[in-house]
mmCIF file of C-alpha atoms and ligand atoms in Angstrom:
data_model
loop_
_atom_site.group_PDB
_atom_site.id
_atom_site.type_symbol
_atom_site.label_atom_id
_atom_site.label_comp_id
_atom_site.label_asym_id
_atom_site.label_seq_id
_atom_site.Cartn_x
_atom_site.Cartn_y
_atom_site.Cartn_z
ATOM 1 C CA MET A 919 -63.066 -50.713 14.899
ATOM 2 C CA LYS A 920 -59.989 -49.289 13.315
ATOM 3 C CA ILE A 921 -58.123 -52.010 11.537
ATOM 4 C CA TYR A 922 -54.702 -51.499 9.870
ATOM 5 C CA PHE A 923 -54.004 -53.005 6.497
ATOM 6 C CA ALA A 924 -50.361 -53.510 5.508
ATOM 7 C CA SER A 925 -50.618 -52.131 2.059
ATOM 8 C CA GLY A 926 -49.798 -49.277 -0.134
ATOM 9 C CA ASN A 927 -52.306 -50.487 -2.719
ATOM 10 C CA SER A 928 -55.544 -48.271 -2.490
ATOM 11 C CA HIS A 929 -57.434 -50.906 -4.931
ATOM 12 C CA LYS A 930 -56.890 -53.661 -2.413
ATOM 13 C CA ARG A 931 -58.065 -51.316 0.400
ATOM 14 C CA VAL A 932 -61.262 -50.629 -1.177
ATOM 15 C CA GLU A 933 -61.753 -54.249 -1.910
ATOM 16 C CA LEU A 934 -61.211 -55.160 1.791
ATOM 17 C CA ALA A 935 -63.270 -52.222 3.196
ATOM 18 C CA GLN A 936 -66.160 -53.465 1.300
ATOM 19 C CA ILE A 937 -65.978 -56.852 3.199
ATOM 20 C CA LEU A 938 -65.486 -55.233 6.498
ATOM 21 C CA PRO A 939 -67.965 -52.521 6.620
ATOM 22 C CA ALA A 940 -68.134 -52.190 10.246
ATOM 23 C CA HIS A 941 -64.561 -51.461 10.421
ATOM 24 C CA ASP A 942 -62.401 -48.447 9.503
ATOM 25 C CA VAL A 943 -59.589 -50.035 7.332
ATOM 26 C CA VAL A 944 -56.407 -47.795 7.424
ATOM 27 C CA ILE A 945 -53.215 -48.193 5.448
ATOM 28 C CA PRO A 946 -49.987 -47.082 6.548
ATOM 29 C CA LYS A 947 -49.975 -43.872 4.446
ATOM 30 C CA ASP A 948 -53.211 -42.680 5.873
ATOM 31 C CA GLU A 949 -51.193 -41.974 9.037
ATOM 32 C CA GLY A 950 -48.035 -41.003 7.465
ATOM 33 C CA ILE A 951 -46.198 -44.066 8.236
ATOM 34 C CA ALA A 952 -43.450 -44.996 5.742
ATOM 35 C CA PHE A 953 -44.031 -48.768 4.867
ATOM 36 C CA ASP A 954 -42.387 -50.669 2.254
ATOM 37 C CA PRO A 955 -40.824 -53.918 3.814
ATOM 38 C CA GLU A 956 -38.874 -56.149 1.321
ATOM 39 C CA GLU A 957 -40.897 -59.113 0.095
ATOM 40 C CA THR A 958 -37.929 -61.624 0.289
ATOM 41 C CA GLU A 959 -40.102 -64.970 0.633
ATOM 42 C CA PRO A 960 -40.910 -67.321 -2.122
ATOM 43 C CA THR A 961 -44.395 -67.918 -1.119
ATOM 44 C CA PHE A 962 -47.439 -65.653 -0.719
ATOM 45 C CA TYR A 963 -47.806 -66.898 2.980
ATOM 46 C CA GLY A 964 -44.274 -65.670 3.830
ATOM 47 C CA ASN A 965 -44.456 -62.435 2.244
ATOM 48 C CA ALA A 966 -47.942 -61.745 3.804
ATOM 49 C CA LEU A 967 -46.457 -62.674 7.149
ATOM 50 C CA ILE A 968 -43.493 -60.169 6.645
ATOM 51 C CA LYS A 969 -45.749 -57.227 5.863
ATOM 52 C CA ALA A 970 -48.029 -58.165 8.794
ATOM 53 C CA ARG A 971 -45.325 -58.435 11.225
ATOM 54 C CA ALA A 972 -43.404 -55.123 10.097
ATOM 55 C CA LEU A 973 -46.612 -53.108 10.463
ATOM 56 C CA TYR A 974 -47.569 -54.800 13.794
ATOM 57 C CA GLU A 975 -44.167 -53.841 14.955
ATOM 58 C CA ILE A 976 -44.849 -50.039 14.330
ATOM 59 C CA VAL A 977 -48.601 -49.865 15.457
ATOM 60 C CA ARG A 978 -48.901 -52.730 18.071
ATOM 61 C CA LYS A 979 -52.488 -53.015 17.152
ATOM 62 C CA PRO A 980 -54.319 -55.963 15.129
ATOM 63 C CA VAL A 981 -53.239 -55.938 11.493
ATOM 64 C CA ILE A 982 -54.241 -57.452 8.121
ATOM 65 C CA ALA A 983 -51.695 -57.998 5.394
ATOM 66 C CA ASP A 984 -52.180 -59.641 2.124
ATOM 67 C CA ASP A 985 -49.815 -61.034 -0.469
ATOM 68 C CA SER A 986 -51.466 -61.777 -3.790
ATOM 69 C CA GLY A 987 -50.662 -62.403 -7.362
ATOM 70 C CA ILE A 988 -51.358 -64.363 -10.646
ATOM 71 C CA CYS A 989 -49.908 -67.760 -11.261
ATOM 72 C CA VAL A 990 -49.894 -69.133 -14.777
ATOM 73 C CA ASP A 991 -49.662 -73.015 -15.338
ATOM 74 C CA ALA A 992 -48.024 -72.761 -18.745
ATOM 75 C CA LEU A 993 -45.275 -70.406 -17.122
ATOM 76 C CA GLY A 994 -44.529 -72.912 -14.268
ATOM 77 C CA GLY A 995 -46.706 -70.759 -11.747
ATOM 78 C CA ALA A 996 -44.999 -67.413 -12.807
ATOM 79 C CA PRO A 997 -45.117 -64.491 -12.194
ATOM 80 C CA GLY A 998 -46.449 -65.681 -8.765
ATOM 81 C CA VAL A 999 -44.947 -63.697 -5.842
ATOM 82 C CA LEU A 1000 -43.182 -61.537 -8.275
ATOM 83 C CA SER A 1001 -46.629 -60.398 -10.011
ATOM 84 C CA ALA A 1002 -46.121 -56.746 -9.153
ATOM 85 C CA ARG A 1003 -42.522 -56.848 -10.361
ATOM 86 C CA TYR A 1004 -43.119 -58.738 -13.580
ATOM 87 C CA GLY A 1005 -41.115 -57.235 -16.447
ATOM 88 C CA SER A 1006 -39.351 -54.621 -14.193
ATOM 89 C CA LYS A 1007 -35.551 -54.529 -13.771
ATOM 90 C CA PRO A 1008 -34.277 -54.520 -10.180
ATOM 91 C CA GLY A 1009 -33.971 -51.033 -8.961
ATOM 92 C CA GLU A 1010 -35.834 -49.414 -11.514
ATOM 93 C CA PRO A 1011 -39.492 -48.309 -11.170
ATOM 94 C CA LEU A 1012 -42.164 -50.782 -11.687
ATOM 95 C CA LEU A 1013 -43.964 -51.252 -15.004
ATOM 96 C CA ASP A 1014 -47.664 -49.965 -15.247
ATOM 97 C CA ALA A 1015 -50.339 -52.576 -15.216
ATOM 98 C CA GLU A 1016 -50.952 -52.459 -18.935
ATOM 99 C CA SER A 1017 -47.442 -52.869 -19.944
ATOM 100 C CA ARG A 1018 -47.259 -55.965 -17.646
ATOM 101 C CA ASN A 1019 -50.498 -57.223 -19.053
ATOM 102 C CA ARG A 1020 -48.895 -56.814 -22.620
ATOM 103 C CA LEU A 1021 -45.872 -58.689 -21.661
ATOM 104 C CA LEU A 1022 -47.684 -61.623 -20.107
ATOM 105 C CA LEU A 1023 -49.820 -62.015 -23.111
ATOM 106 C CA ALA A 1024 -46.706 -61.862 -25.259
ATOM 107 C CA ALA A 1025 -45.068 -64.700 -23.126
ATOM 108 C CA MET A 1026 -48.429 -66.771 -23.673
ATOM 109 C CA ARG A 1027 -48.221 -66.526 -27.578
ATOM 110 C CA GLU A 1028 -48.215 -70.205 -28.886
ATOM 111 C CA LYS A 1029 -49.083 -71.768 -25.577
ATOM 112 C CA PRO A 1030 -52.065 -73.827 -25.690
ATOM 113 C CA ASN A 1031 -52.638 -74.184 -22.020
ATOM 114 C CA ARG A 1032 -53.821 -70.766 -20.858
ATOM 115 C CA SER A 1033 -55.037 -71.674 -17.430
ATOM 116 C CA CYS A 1034 -54.174 -69.497 -14.473
ATOM 117 C CA ARG A 1035 -55.411 -68.512 -11.104
ATOM 118 C CA PHE A 1036 -55.087 -65.543 -8.752
ATOM 119 C CA VAL A 1037 -53.899 -66.229 -5.356
ATOM 120 C CA CYS A 1038 -54.308 -64.307 -2.209
ATOM 121 C CA ASN A 1039 -52.612 -65.076 1.142
ATOM 122 C CA MET A 1040 -54.186 -63.026 3.952
ATOM 123 C CA VAL A 1041 -52.783 -62.698 7.461
ATOM 124 C CA LEU A 1042 -54.463 -61.383 10.691
ATOM 125 C CA TYR A 1043 -51.668 -60.688 12.936
ATOM 126 C CA TYR A 1044 -52.616 -59.554 16.603
ATOM 127 C CA GLY A 1045 -49.997 -60.062 18.991
ATOM 128 C CA PRO A 1046 -46.177 -61.238 19.027
ATOM 129 C CA ASP A 1047 -46.474 -64.658 17.186
ATOM 130 C CA ARG A 1048 -50.295 -64.575 17.277
ATOM 131 C CA PHE A 1049 -51.793 -64.903 13.731
ATOM 132 C CA VAL A 1050 -54.273 -66.366 11.392
ATOM 133 C CA SER A 1051 -53.417 -67.111 7.627
ATOM 134 C CA VAL A 1052 -55.975 -67.928 4.962
ATOM 135 C CA GLN A 1053 -55.092 -68.557 1.323
ATOM 136 C CA GLU A 1054 -57.785 -68.602 -1.539
ATOM 137 C CA THR A 1055 -57.766 -68.642 -5.216
ATOM 138 C CA ILE A 1056 -60.017 -67.701 -8.137
ATOM 139 C CA GLU A 1057 -59.460 -69.915 -11.285
ATOM 140 C CA GLY A 1058 -59.401 -68.337 -14.780
ATOM 141 C CA THR A 1059 -57.902 -68.499 -18.257
ATOM 142 C CA LEU A 1060 -55.882 -65.744 -19.842
ATOM 143 C CA ILE A 1061 -57.516 -64.311 -22.962
ATOM 144 C CA GLU A 1062 -55.868 -63.036 -25.907
ATOM 145 C CA GLU A 1063 -56.595 -59.241 -25.592
ATOM 146 C CA GLY A 1064 -57.399 -57.385 -22.351
ATOM 147 C CA ARG A 1065 -60.996 -56.623 -21.680
ATOM 148 C CA GLY A 1066 -62.990 -54.306 -18.965
ATOM 149 C CA LEU A 1067 -62.369 -51.240 -17.185
ATOM 150 C CA GLY A 1068 -62.939 -52.437 -13.630
ATOM 151 C CA GLY A 1069 -60.484 -53.667 -11.048
ATOM 152 C CA PHE A 1070 -56.788 -53.174 -11.256
ATOM 153 C CA GLY A 1071 -53.592 -55.236 -12.191
ATOM 154 C CA TYR A 1072 -54.137 -58.471 -14.343
ATOM 155 C CA ASP A 1073 -58.005 -58.257 -14.092
ATOM 156 C CA PRO A 1074 -58.632 -57.327 -17.712
ATOM 157 C CA VAL A 1075 -56.547 -60.362 -18.869
ATOM 158 C CA VAL A 1076 -58.314 -63.017 -16.811
ATOM 159 C CA PHE A 1077 -61.361 -64.648 -17.917
ATOM 160 C CA ILE A 1078 -63.771 -66.461 -15.443
ATOM 161 C CA PRO A 1079 -65.428 -69.082 -17.715
ATOM 162 C CA GLU A 1080 -68.568 -69.702 -15.126
ATOM 163 C CA LEU A 1081 -69.199 -65.898 -15.404
ATOM 164 C CA GLY A 1082 -68.429 -65.422 -19.074
ATOM 165 C CA LYS A 1083 -66.671 -62.321 -18.232
ATOM 166 C CA THR A 1084 -62.989 -60.967 -17.466
ATOM 167 C CA VAL A 1085 -62.380 -59.913 -13.859
ATOM 168 C CA ALA A 1086 -62.294 -56.520 -15.163
ATOM 169 C CA GLU A 1087 -65.850 -56.737 -16.503
ATOM 170 C CA LEU A 1088 -67.341 -57.705 -13.117
ATOM 171 C CA SER A 1089 -68.655 -54.993 -10.794
ATOM 172 C CA PRO A 1090 -66.739 -54.334 -7.599
ATOM 173 C CA GLU A 1091 -69.363 -56.495 -5.623
ATOM 174 C CA GLU A 1092 -69.390 -59.310 -8.159
ATOM 175 C CA LYS A 1093 -65.479 -59.330 -8.169
ATOM 176 C CA ASN A 1094 -65.458 -59.457 -4.042
ATOM 177 C CA GLU A 1095 -68.092 -62.259 -4.220
ATOM 178 C CA VAL A 1096 -65.788 -64.619 -6.408
ATOM 179 C CA SER A 1097 -62.168 -63.354 -5.985
ATOM 180 C CA HIS A 1098 -59.228 -64.759 -4.236
ATOM 181 C CA ARG A 1099 -59.088 -61.688 -2.004
ATOM 182 C CA GLY A 1100 -62.772 -61.571 -1.387
ATOM 183 C CA LYS A 1101 -62.922 -65.240 -0.331
ATOM 184 C CA ALA A 1102 -59.992 -64.741 2.018
ATOM 185 C CA ALA A 1103 -61.094 -61.693 3.616
ATOM 186 C CA ARG A 1104 -64.540 -63.038 4.428
ATOM 187 C CA LYS A 1105 -62.841 -65.853 6.280
ATOM 188 C CA ILE A 1106 -60.451 -63.426 7.976
ATOM 189 C CA ALA A 1107 -63.428 -61.310 9.020
ATOM 190 C CA ILE A 1108 -64.790 -64.160 10.959
ATOM 191 C CA PHE A 1109 -61.466 -64.392 13.002
ATOM 192 C CA LEU A 1110 -61.491 -60.463 13.435
ATOM 193 C CA ASP A 1111 -65.036 -60.964 14.841
ATOM 194 C CA SER A 1112 -63.999 -63.589 17.345
ATOM 195 C CA LEU A 1113 -60.902 -61.657 18.180
ATOM 196 C CA ASN A 1114 -63.118 -58.735 19.358
ATOM 197 C CA HIS A 1115 -64.838 -60.909 21.678
ATOM 198 C CA GLU A 1116 -61.830 -62.233 23.380
ATOM 199 C CA SER A 1117 -60.328 -60.868 26.342
ATOM 200 C CA THR A 1118 -56.735 -61.874 26.313
HETATM 201 P P1 IMP B 508 -48.505 -57.561 -3.731
HETATM 202 O O1 IMP B 508 -48.812 -56.000 -3.429
HETATM 203 O O2 IMP B 508 -47.116 -57.844 -3.551
HETATM 204 O O3 IMP B 508 -49.278 -58.490 -3.120
HETATM 205 O O4 IMP B 508 -48.764 -57.496 -5.311
HETATM 206 C C1 IMP B 508 -49.706 -58.086 -6.152
HETATM 207 C C2 IMP B 508 -49.777 -57.890 -7.338
HETATM 208 O O5 IMP B 508 -50.384 -58.821 -7.992
HETATM 209 C C3 IMP B 508 -50.656 -56.621 -7.793
HETATM 210 O O6 IMP B 508 -49.817 -55.474 -7.976
HETATM 211 C C4 IMP B 508 -51.193 -57.024 -9.194
HETATM 212 O O7 IMP B 508 -50.194 -56.841 -10.234
HETATM 213 C C5 IMP B 508 -51.419 -58.722 -8.869
HETATM 214 N N1 IMP B 508 -52.803 -58.776 -8.367
HETATM 215 C C6 IMP B 508 -52.929 -59.068 -7.087
HETATM 216 N N2 IMP B 508 -54.299 -59.244 -6.867
HETATM 217 C C7 IMP B 508 -54.696 -58.887 -8.047
HETATM 218 C C8 IMP B 508 -56.356 -58.934 -8.397
HETATM 219 O O8 IMP B 508 -57.299 -58.898 -7.669
HETATM 220 N N3 IMP B 508 -56.392 -58.172 -9.630
HETATM 221 C C9 IMP B 508 -55.481 -58.173 -10.593
HETATM 222 N N4 IMP B 508 -54.075 -57.957 -10.146
HETATM 223 C C10 IMP B 508 -53.981 -58.646 -8.928
#
């Protein structure tokens, strides 16, 4: 079954598609749909719902959306919902991931508490005012210097103590097994399956 994913991020799409092998995960640009809703809410949940609702209004078919980011305890939870825009000025193009990581590590100099987590809120939206929301995390610590070539975004700077690797050093399968998005997507997959058996 085709499932729309309200995202422009092809890395996220690949991760989601791995968890939903029975589905054809389609993002708006695959179908030439211009899609860039403003993410105005202060929570991952609020922004995921904005994206899900916005795409549902266009396609009128079940939609998955996610809003995610990194929350650093020593920075009061920042960059949080602003993770994609960290270090960028309003109205200017976003910094690339490498520059954002450099900035984040610079902001962490001298800070003894390096604990952080990735958070993902994922919404399955399947009718006007009908939706499921799941929020998941993966706990890590910020290392001093990025390591690894896999994944995307902040993956090279987040070390997972239990695995002894940064997220960027995990294979795609290993990342999906433990990640905020992987855990959320597996739960959403259960609801998606139940939706397919529902008649109304
Ligand atoms: P969103 O598209 O508004 O959800 O922005 C999410 C941003 O958070 C991304 O651009 C990344 O910078 C960061 N992010 C979210 N999930 C991950 C991940 O799995 N690895 C690394 N960075 C992530």
